[in-house]
Coordinates of C-alpha atoms in Angstrom, one line a residue:
Chain A
M1 CA -26.6 175.7 33.5
A2 CA -29.4 174.8 35.8
I3 CA -29.5 170.9 36.7
I4 CA -33.5 171.1 37.0
E5 CA -35.1 173.6 34.7
V6 CA -38.9 174.1 34.3
N7 CA -40.0 176.5 31.5
N8 CA -43.4 178.0 31.6
L9 CA -45.2 174.9 32.7
T10 CA -48.9 174.8 32.2
K11 CA -51.1 171.9 32.8
K12 CA -54.7 172.3 32.2
F13 CA -57.7 169.9 33.2
G14 CA -60.6 171.1 31.2
D15 CA -61.1 174.7 32.1
F16 CA -58.9 174.4 35.4
Y17 CA -55.3 175.3 35.5
S18 CA -53.5 172.9 37.8
V19 CA -50.2 174.8 37.4
Q20 CA -49.8 177.9 35.3
N21 CA -46.5 179.3 33.8
V22 CA -44.3 177.5 36.5
A23 CA -40.8 178.4 36.0
L24 CA -38.0 177.1 38.0
Q25 CA -34.1 176.9 37.8
I26 CA -32.4 174.8 40.3
E27 CA -28.6 174.8 40.6
K28 CA -26.3 171.7 41.1
G29 CA -25.9 171.0 44.8
E30 CA -28.8 173.1 45.9
V31 CA -31.6 172.1 48.2
F32 CA -34.6 173.7 46.8
G33 CA -38.0 174.0 48.9
F34 CA -41.3 173.9 47.3
L35 CA -43.9 175.4 49.5
G36 CA -47.5 175.6 49.2
P37 CA -50.8 174.6 50.7
N38 CA -52.4 171.3 49.6
G39 CA -53.8 171.5 46.1
A40 CA -51.4 174.2 45.0
G41 CA -50.1 172.2 42.3
K42 CA -46.7 171.0 44.0
S43 CA -47.3 167.4 43.1
T44 CA -48.3 168.3 39.6
T45 CA -45.2 170.0 38.9
I46 CA -43.2 167.1 40.4
R47 CA -45.1 164.8 38.4
H48 CA -44.0 166.5 35.2
L49 CA -40.5 166.4 36.3
M50 CA -40.9 162.6 36.6
G51 CA -42.3 162.4 33.1
F52 CA -45.8 161.1 34.5
L53 CA -47.7 163.9 33.0
Q54 CA -47.6 165.5 29.3
P55 CA -47.6 169.3 30.1
T56 CA -50.2 171.4 28.2
E57 CA -47.5 174.0 27.5
G58 CA -43.8 174.2 28.5
Q59 CA -41.1 171.6 29.2
C60 CA -39.1 170.2 32.1
F61 CA -35.4 169.4 31.7
I62 CA -33.2 167.5 34.2
K63 CA -29.5 167.7 33.3
G64 CA -30.6 169.1 30.0
L65 CA -32.7 165.9 29.1
D66 CA -36.4 166.4 28.5
C67 CA -38.4 164.9 31.3
R68 CA -41.1 163.6 28.9
R69 CA -38.8 162.0 26.3
S70 CA -35.9 160.7 28.3
T71 CA -37.7 159.5 31.4
A72 CA -36.1 156.3 31.7
E73 CA -32.6 157.7 31.2
I74 CA -33.2 160.4 33.8
Q75 CA -34.3 157.8 36.4
K76 CA -30.6 156.3 36.5
F77 CA -29.4 159.3 38.5
V78 CA -32.8 160.6 40.2
G79 CA -34.5 159.3 43.4
Y80 CA -37.9 159.9 43.7
L81 CA -40.3 159.8 46.8
P82 CA -44.1 159.7 45.7
G83 CA -46.5 162.0 47.6
E84 CA -48.8 159.0 48.1
I85 CA -47.4 156.2 50.1
A86 CA -48.3 153.2 48.1
F87 CA -46.3 149.9 47.6
I88 CA -47.1 146.2 46.8
D89 CA -48.8 145.3 49.8
K90 CA -48.1 141.4 49.6
M91 CA -44.6 141.9 49.9
T92 CA -42.4 142.5 53.2
G93 CA -40.4 145.7 53.3
Q94 CA -37.2 143.8 52.6
Q95 CA -38.7 142.1 49.5
F96 CA -39.8 145.3 48.1
I97 CA -36.3 146.9 48.6
K98 CA -34.7 144.1 46.9
F99 CA -37.3 144.1 44.1
I100 CA -36.8 147.8 43.4
A101 CA -33.1 147.4 43.5
Q102 CA -33.2 144.7 41.0
M103 CA -35.6 146.6 38.7
R104 CA -32.7 149.3 38.9
E105 CA -30.0 146.7 38.4
L106 CA -28.7 147.6 41.7
N107 CA -26.7 144.8 43.4
D108 CA -25.1 146.5 46.2
L109 CA -27.5 146.9 49.0
T110 CA -25.1 148.4 51.4
R111 CA -26.5 151.9 51.3
A112 CA -30.0 150.3 51.7
N113 CA -28.8 148.6 54.9
E114 CA -27.2 151.7 56.2
L115 CA -30.4 153.8 55.6
M116 CA -32.6 151.1 57.4
Q117 CA -30.3 151.3 60.5
F118 CA -30.4 155.1 60.3
F119 CA -34.1 155.4 60.1
E120 CA -34.5 152.5 62.5
L121 CA -36.7 150.6 60.3
N122 CA -37.2 147.0 60.7
A123 CA -38.5 145.8 57.2
T124 CA -38.9 142.2 57.8
G125 CA -42.8 142.5 58.3
L126 CA -45.5 142.6 55.5
I127 CA -46.0 146.1 54.2
K128 CA -49.6 145.8 54.5
K129 CA -49.3 145.6 58.3
M130 CA -46.8 148.6 58.6
S131 CA -47.7 152.0 60.0
K132 CA -47.7 155.1 57.9
G133 CA -44.5 156.3 59.3
M134 CA -42.8 152.9 58.6
K135 CA -44.1 153.1 54.9
Q136 CA -42.6 156.6 54.6
K137 CA -39.4 155.5 55.8
L138 CA -39.5 152.6 53.5
G139 CA -40.1 154.9 50.6
L140 CA -37.2 157.0 51.8
I141 CA -34.8 154.0 51.6
C142 CA -36.0 153.2 48.0
T143 CA -35.3 156.9 47.1
F144 CA -31.8 157.1 48.4
M145 CA -30.7 153.6 48.3
H146 CA -28.8 154.0 44.6
N147 CA -27.1 156.9 45.8
P148 CA -28.7 159.5 43.3
E149 CA -27.4 162.8 42.1
I150 CA -30.8 164.5 42.2
V151 CA -33.5 163.6 44.7
I152 CA -37.2 164.7 44.2
L153 CA -39.2 164.3 47.4
D154 CA -43.0 165.0 47.5
E155 CA -43.9 165.9 51.1
P156 CA -41.2 163.6 52.5
T157 CA -42.1 164.2 56.3
S158 CA -45.7 163.5 56.3
G159 CA -46.4 160.7 58.6
L160 CA -43.2 160.6 60.3
D161 CA -43.1 161.4 64.0
P162 CA -41.3 164.5 65.3
L163 CA -38.3 162.6 66.5
I164 CA -37.8 161.0 63.0
Q165 CA -38.6 164.4 61.4
T166 CA -35.6 165.9 63.2
K167 CA -33.5 163.0 62.0
F168 CA -34.7 163.4 58.6
I169 CA -33.6 167.1 58.5
D170 CA -30.1 165.9 59.7
F171 CA -30.2 163.4 56.9
I172 CA -30.9 166.0 54.2
L173 CA -28.3 168.2 55.5
A174 CA -25.7 165.2 55.4
E175 CA -26.9 164.6 51.7
K176 CA -26.4 168.3 50.9
E177 CA -22.9 168.1 52.2
K178 CA -22.4 165.2 49.8
G179 CA -23.4 167.4 46.9
T180 CA -26.9 165.9 46.2
T181 CA -29.3 168.2 44.7
I182 CA -32.4 168.1 46.5
F183 CA -36.0 169.3 45.4
M184 CA -38.6 168.8 48.1
S185 CA -42.1 170.0 48.3
S186 CA -43.6 170.6 51.8
H187 CA -46.3 172.6 53.5
I188 CA -44.4 173.1 56.6
I189 CA -42.3 176.2 56.8
E190 CA -40.0 175.1 59.4
E191 CA -38.8 172.1 57.8
I192 CA -37.9 174.1 54.5
E193 CA -36.2 176.7 56.7
K194 CA -34.0 174.2 58.3
T195 CA -32.7 172.6 55.2
C196 CA -33.2 174.6 52.0
D197 CA -31.0 177.2 50.4
R198 CA -33.8 178.6 48.3
V199 CA -37.7 178.2 48.2
A200 CA -40.5 178.7 45.6
I201 CA -43.8 179.6 47.0
L202 CA -46.7 178.2 44.9
N203 CA -50.3 179.1 45.4
A204 CA -53.2 178.1 43.1
G205 CA -50.8 176.8 40.5
K206 CA -48.8 180.0 40.3
I207 CA -45.5 180.7 41.6
V208 CA -45.9 183.7 44.0
A209 CA -42.2 184.2 44.9
T210 CA -38.9 182.6 44.7
E211 CA -36.6 183.5 47.6
T212 CA -33.5 182.6 49.5
I213 CA -34.2 181.2 52.8
A214 CA -32.2 184.3 54.4
D215 CA -34.9 186.6 52.6
L216 CA -37.8 184.5 53.7
K217 CA -36.6 184.7 57.3
K218 CA -36.5 188.5 57.1
Q219 CA -40.0 188.7 55.9
K220 CA -41.1 186.5 58.5
S221 CA -42.7 188.2 61.8
K222 CA -43.2 186.5 65.1
K223 CA -46.4 186.3 67.0
F224 CA -46.6 185.8 70.9
L225 CA -49.9 185.0 72.6
I226 CA -49.7 186.5 76.1
E227 CA -52.0 185.7 78.9
F228 CA -51.9 188.5 81.6
Q229 CA -52.9 188.0 85.3
S230 CA -55.8 190.5 85.2
E231 CA -57.8 192.6 83.0
Q232 CA -56.2 195.6 84.4
E233 CA -52.6 194.5 83.5
L234 CA -53.8 194.1 80.1
S235 CA -55.7 197.4 79.7
R236 CA -52.3 199.0 81.2
F237 CA -50.3 197.0 78.4
L238 CA -52.6 198.2 75.5
G239 CA -51.0 201.6 75.9
E240 CA -47.6 200.5 74.8
Q241 CA -46.0 201.2 71.4
L242 CA -46.4 197.6 70.1
K243 CA -48.6 195.9 67.5
I244 CA -51.2 194.5 69.9
K245 CA -54.4 192.7 69.1
Q246 CA -56.6 191.9 72.0
I247 CA -58.3 188.4 71.7
G248 CA -59.9 187.9 75.1
P249 CA -60.2 189.4 78.7
T250 CA -56.8 188.7 79.7
Q251 CA -55.2 187.7 76.3
A252 CA -53.3 189.5 73.6
I253 CA -51.4 188.7 70.4
I254 CA -48.3 190.7 69.8
K255 CA -46.8 190.8 66.4
V256 CA -43.1 191.5 66.0
Q257 CA -40.9 191.8 63.1
G258 CA -37.2 191.5 63.6
N259 CA -35.8 192.1 67.2
V260 CA -37.7 190.7 70.2
Q261 CA -35.8 192.8 72.8
T262 CA -38.1 195.4 73.1
L263 CA -40.9 193.2 73.8
L264 CA -39.0 191.2 76.5
H265 CA -38.1 194.6 78.3
T266 CA -41.6 195.9 78.1
L267 CA -43.1 192.6 79.3
A268 CA -40.9 192.5 82.4
D269 CA -43.0 195.2 84.0
Y270 CA -46.0 193.2 83.8
K271 CA -47.5 190.3 85.7
I272 CA -48.3 187.5 83.1
N273 CA -49.6 184.0 83.3
D274 CA -48.3 182.4 80.2
L275 CA -46.5 183.2 77.0
D276 CA -46.7 181.2 73.7
I277 CA -45.0 181.6 70.3
I278 CA -47.6 181.1 67.6
S279 CA -45.6 179.7 64.6
Q280 CA -46.3 181.5 61.5
S281 CA -48.7 179.7 59.1
L282 CA -48.4 179.6 55.4
E283 CA -51.3 181.9 54.9
D284 CA -49.6 184.5 56.8
I285 CA -46.6 184.3 54.3
F286 CA -48.9 184.3 51.4
M287 CA -50.9 187.1 52.9
H288 CA -47.4 189.0 53.0
Y289 CA -46.7 188.3 49.4
Y290 CA -50.1 189.3 48.2
E291 CA -50.0 192.4 50.0
S292 CA -46.6 193.5 48.7
G293 CA -47.6 192.2 45.2
G294 CA -50.7 194.2 45.3
K295 CA -48.7 197.4 46.1
E296 CA -46.3 196.9 43.4
S297 CA -48.9 196.5 40.5
Chain B
M1 CA -38.7 143.0 28.7
N2 CA -38.0 143.2 32.2
F3 CA -37.1 139.9 33.8
T4 CA -37.5 141.0 37.4
L5 CA -41.0 142.2 36.8
L6 CA -41.8 139.2 34.9
K7 CA -40.5 137.0 37.8
H8 CA -42.5 139.1 40.3
E9 CA -45.8 138.6 38.2
V10 CA -45.2 134.9 38.1
L11 CA -44.9 134.4 41.9
A12 CA -47.8 136.9 42.4
T13 CA -50.2 135.0 39.9
V14 CA -49.3 131.5 40.7
K15 CA -52.1 131.1 43.2
L16 CA -55.0 132.2 41.0
F17 CA -53.3 130.2 38.1
S18 CA -53.4 126.9 40.0
I19 CA -56.8 127.4 41.3
I20 CA -58.2 128.1 37.7
L21 CA -56.0 125.1 36.3
A22 CA -57.1 122.8 39.3
V23 CA -60.7 123.3 38.5
L24 CA -60.4 123.0 34.8
M25 CA -58.6 119.9 35.2
L26 CA -61.1 118.5 37.5
Y27 CA -63.9 119.0 35.0
I28 CA -62.0 117.9 32.0
I29 CA -61.0 114.6 33.7
S30 CA -64.6 113.9 35.0
I31 CA -66.1 114.9 31.6
V32 CA -63.6 112.5 29.6
Y33 CA -64.4 109.9 32.2
M34 CA -68.2 110.5 31.7
Y35 CA -67.9 109.8 28.0
N36 CA -69.6 106.5 27.2
P37 CA -71.6 106.0 24.0
E38 CA -74.6 104.6 25.8
M39 CA -74.7 107.6 28.4
S40 CA -74.9 110.2 25.3
N41 CA -78.4 108.7 24.7
T42 CA -79.6 109.6 28.2
L43 CA -78.1 113.2 27.6
N44 CA -79.7 113.3 24.3
K45 CA -83.0 112.6 25.9
L46 CA -82.4 115.4 28.3
T47 CA -81.7 117.8 25.5
E48 CA -85.1 116.8 23.9
T49 CA -87.1 117.8 26.9
M50 CA -85.5 121.3 27.1
P51 CA -83.8 122.1 23.9
E52 CA -83.6 125.9 24.3
L53 CA -81.7 125.9 27.5
M54 CA -79.4 123.2 26.5
S55 CA -78.7 124.9 23.3
A56 CA -78.0 128.2 25.2
F57 CA -75.0 126.7 26.7
G58 CA -73.9 125.2 23.3
M59 CA -74.9 121.9 24.2
S60 CA -77.6 121.3 21.4
N61 CA -75.8 118.6 19.5
I62 CA -74.2 115.8 21.6
G63 CA -72.1 114.0 19.1
N64 CA -71.3 110.3 19.3
T65 CA -67.6 110.7 19.1
L66 CA -65.4 111.4 21.9
I67 CA -64.2 114.8 20.4
E68 CA -67.8 115.9 19.9
F69 CA -68.7 115.1 23.2
L70 CA -65.7 117.0 24.7
S71 CA -66.5 120.2 22.6
T72 CA -70.0 120.2 23.6
Y73 CA -69.5 120.0 27.2
L74 CA -66.2 121.9 27.7
Y75 CA -65.9 124.3 24.8
G76 CA -69.3 125.8 25.2
F77 CA -69.1 127.0 28.7
L78 CA -66.2 126.0 30.9
L79 CA -63.3 126.7 28.8
L80 CA -64.7 129.9 27.8
I81 CA -65.6 131.3 31.3
L82 CA -63.0 129.9 33.6
P83 CA -60.1 131.3 31.6
L84 CA -61.9 134.6 31.2
V85 CA -61.9 134.7 34.9
F86 CA -58.2 134.5 35.0
I87 CA -57.9 137.0 32.2
I88 CA -60.1 139.6 33.9
M89 CA -58.4 139.3 37.2
S90 CA -54.8 139.2 35.7
A91 CA -55.2 141.8 33.1
N92 CA -56.6 144.3 35.7
K93 CA -54.0 143.7 38.3
L94 CA -51.2 143.9 35.8
I95 CA -51.5 147.4 34.9
M96 CA -54.5 149.2 36.7
G97 CA -53.9 147.4 39.8
Y98 CA -50.3 149.3 40.1
I99 CA -51.8 152.7 38.9
D100 CA -54.7 152.6 41.2
N101 CA -52.9 151.9 44.3
G102 CA -49.9 154.2 43.3
S103 CA -47.1 151.5 43.3
M104 CA -46.8 152.1 39.5
A105 CA -44.9 155.2 40.5
Y106 CA -42.1 152.9 41.9
L107 CA -42.0 150.8 38.6
I108 CA -41.6 153.7 36.3
A109 CA -39.3 155.5 38.6
T110 CA -36.8 153.1 37.9
P111 CA -34.7 153.2 34.6
N112 CA -37.1 151.3 32.7
T113 CA -39.1 152.8 29.9
R114 CA -42.9 152.6 30.1
F115 CA -42.8 150.6 27.1
K116 CA -40.7 148.0 28.7
I117 CA -42.9 147.7 31.8
V118 CA -46.2 147.5 29.7
F119 CA -44.7 145.1 27.3
T120 CA -43.4 142.7 30.0
Q121 CA -47.1 142.7 31.4
A122 CA -48.6 142.1 28.1
F123 CA -46.2 139.3 27.5
F124 CA -47.0 137.8 30.8
L125 CA -50.5 137.9 30.0
V126 CA -50.4 136.3 26.7
A127 CA -47.8 133.6 28.0
S128 CA -49.9 132.6 30.9
I129 CA -53.0 132.0 29.0
F130 CA -50.9 129.9 26.3
I131 CA -49.5 127.9 29.3
L132 CA -53.0 127.5 30.9
L133 CA -54.4 126.2 27.6
S134 CA -51.6 124.1 26.8
I135 CA -51.7 122.3 30.1
T136 CA -55.4 121.7 29.7
T137 CA -55.0 120.5 26.2
L138 CA -52.4 118.1 27.2
V139 CA -54.4 116.8 30.2
A140 CA -57.4 116.2 28.0
I141 CA -55.4 114.3 25.5
L142 CA -53.5 112.2 28.0
F143 CA -56.7 111.2 29.8
S144 CA -58.4 110.3 26.5
K145 CA -55.6 108.2 25.6
I146 CA -55.6 106.3 28.8
L147 CA -59.4 105.8 29.2
F148 CA -60.2 105.5 25.5
P149 CA -57.2 104.7 23.4
N150 CA -57.6 105.7 19.7
E151 CA -61.0 107.4 20.2
L152 CA -59.7 111.1 20.0
D153 CA -59.1 112.6 16.8
L154 CA -55.9 114.4 17.6
S155 CA -55.6 116.8 14.8
A156 CA -59.1 118.1 15.1
F157 CA -58.7 118.4 18.8
L158 CA -55.5 120.5 18.4
T159 CA -57.2 122.8 15.9
L160 CA -59.8 123.2 18.3
N161 CA -57.6 124.3 21.2
I162 CA -55.7 126.6 18.8
G163 CA -59.0 128.3 18.1
L164 CA -59.7 128.5 21.8
F165 CA -56.4 130.2 22.3
F166 CA -56.8 132.7 19.7
L167 CA -60.3 133.5 21.2
H168 CA -58.8 134.2 24.5
F169 CA -56.0 136.2 23.0
A170 CA -58.5 138.5 21.5
I171 CA -60.5 138.9 24.7
S172 CA -57.4 139.3 26.8
G173 CA -56.2 142.1 24.5
Y174 CA -59.5 143.8 25.0
C175 CA -59.3 143.6 28.8
F176 CA -55.6 144.7 28.8
F177 CA -56.5 147.6 26.6
I178 CA -59.0 148.6 29.2
S179 CA -56.6 148.2 32.0
C180 CA -54.2 150.5 30.4
S181 CA -56.7 153.1 29.6
S182 CA -59.3 153.4 32.3
K183 CA -59.1 156.1 34.9
D184 CA -59.5 153.8 38.1
L185 CA -59.7 150.1 39.0
R186 CA -63.6 150.2 39.5
T187 CA -64.1 151.4 35.9
S188 CA -61.6 149.0 34.4
Y189 CA -63.2 146.0 36.2
A190 CA -66.7 147.3 35.1
Y191 CA -65.8 147.4 31.4
S192 CA -63.3 144.4 31.2
T193 CA -65.9 142.2 32.9
G194 CA -69.2 143.7 31.7
I195 CA -68.4 143.5 27.7
P196 CA -67.0 139.8 27.5
I197 CA -70.3 138.8 29.8
L198 CA -72.5 140.7 27.5
F199 CA -70.9 139.0 24.5
Y200 CA -71.4 135.6 26.1
L201 CA -75.0 136.2 26.8
I202 CA -75.6 137.4 23.3
Q203 CA -73.9 134.4 22.1
A204 CA -76.3 132.3 24.3
L205 CA -79.3 134.0 22.9
S206 CA -78.1 133.6 19.4
N207 CA -77.6 129.8 19.9
M208 CA -81.3 129.5 20.7
G209 CA -81.9 130.0 16.9
G210 CA -85.0 131.5 15.3
A211 CA -84.9 135.4 14.8
L212 CA -82.3 135.5 17.8
G213 CA -79.9 133.9 15.4
K214 CA -79.2 137.2 13.7
L215 CA -77.4 138.2 17.1
Q216 CA -74.3 136.2 16.3
Y217 CA -73.2 139.1 14.3
F218 CA -72.9 141.1 17.5
T219 CA -70.6 139.0 19.5
I220 CA -66.9 138.0 19.3
Y221 CA -67.8 134.3 20.5
S222 CA -69.1 133.8 17.0
L223 CA -65.7 133.9 15.7
F224 CA -64.8 130.6 17.7
S225 CA -66.9 127.8 16.3
P226 CA -66.0 124.4 17.6
E227 CA -67.9 122.6 14.7
K228 CA -65.9 124.6 11.9
L229 CA -62.6 124.1 13.7
M230 CA -63.0 120.4 14.2
T231 CA -64.0 119.8 10.5
Q232 CA -61.1 122.2 9.7
D233 CA -63.6 124.0 7.7
S234 CA -62.0 126.7 5.4
S235 CA -64.0 129.5 7.0
S236 CA -62.3 128.7 10.2
I237 CA -59.0 130.1 8.9
W238 CA -60.3 133.6 8.6
M239 CA -62.0 133.5 11.8
L240 CA -58.8 132.5 13.4
G241 CA -57.1 135.5 11.4
A242 CA -59.8 137.9 12.6
L243 CA -59.3 136.9 16.3
F244 CA -55.6 137.3 15.8
L245 CA -56.0 140.7 14.3
I246 CA -58.3 141.8 17.1
G247 CA -56.0 140.7 19.7
M248 CA -53.0 142.3 18.1
F249 CA -54.8 145.5 17.5
C250 CA -55.9 145.6 21.2
Y251 CA -52.4 144.9 22.6
M252 CA -50.7 147.5 20.3
L253 CA -53.2 150.1 21.3
A254 CA -53.0 149.2 24.8
I255 CA -49.3 149.6 24.9
R256 CA -49.5 152.9 23.0
V257 CA -52.1 154.4 25.3
F258 CA -50.1 153.4 28.4
V259 CA -47.0 155.0 27.0
K260 CA -48.7 158.2 26.2
R261 CA -51.2 158.6 29.0
D262 CA -51.0 161.0 32.1
L263 CA -50.3 159.2 35.3
Y264 CA -51.3 160.8 38.7
L265 CA -48.8 158.9 40.9

């Protein structure tokens, strides 16, 4: 049986559907990504899992317990990182960690201290004076300090600097080794790609696709921005058998699906100034699913 | 009840509590000190020169006994308004403060039911009002005993203060309900401050008498009548009962609303 189950979840505000018929099945030990642009309904779905919201239709279950009815019971084995970073400002980081631990009746702070060391957080200062990144680290410590079986993270890397983001990815992979089930939302594809087994793509309140990461990668095409030394070089290049889009007198974007070998071989004959890889945006992925969805129907 | 949360609230409120208590004690002590049968004559003259203004603040009838003197100067304005300030600030902070800044997410993401959280906060509010008024009552009694032994009618004074507690219990229930049910902190502050102040102003107008006297049916402060409480009039019993019921109803409704409501955290 799935450890996290969302059945036909619909939440309506007036005439507006925040989420519509969302269905998810997450297995034990899985790292599941929840991808979508801002306002797609990721946080709304997560709030239902936490029992914060009453669904208009449908139900959510964690380990077979109804998320709305058995909220407190569920929190015993769940860790949650809210999307909005907010603490009790007048406390120091350490006081807050201790406070939440006591609210959980958790006496052993070894894990919390380990995590503080891992994320290099000095929590002795007032929370009010902490930077966004420090607050996010503090949130992560509160999420993981009771060694939860299931973790729900809403945009975990927002506010973290790239170095810590990499560290966070390692951390998630280590948790995965331990068998923790992780459900995380994000709007950054790379982060999901590096950590997750499966991903659900959400747009405008509806699930567009649920894929394994391997499948997602196959769908993904790469784009290269190439700047040639002269206009002549570019016009000569336009004759090649590639998907080329000219965007300036000496610049062109080349789209490659799959193997980049051909492109590199071809490019060897040309004089170029610069080569950039354009990371694929969410919109591109959505466009792909919309296009394929359109063909099928 | 969650004792960790209760302890946290005690520490977080102790500053505001002490300030309100200190101001109240200062006034109580100076007003007890001011009591002097000859002095009341001067004050009576003041009342005669501007009767409307003085009666608006419930100071129409300056009695000759210590308890009447205290009830006129303390229970018409100071002991209504200062505890109200404490109630409004605490009630808003206890629930809506956490919802509005988002930290409620951490509280209810612990294995505590929403009922447990909201019950703890409600208990804290009622208990802190009770303690605040108990201390002021004790201080007033002690100071009266020291300065004017045997002047204070103790049982009448205690009844008066029980009435005051029930009044604040009812008002705090209303403020707590607003804190639990509003959509954000600003709305919550607006309603929890606006309505009690409006009630107080209506009360002030109705005190002026005449045609305005009818206004007394539109304010909760009419259910707190120092004269009736001090004389232990039979109608003061149902007034206390009404205040208690209003308070209980508001608190129960507040808890229910908080347990059921949608939280965007």
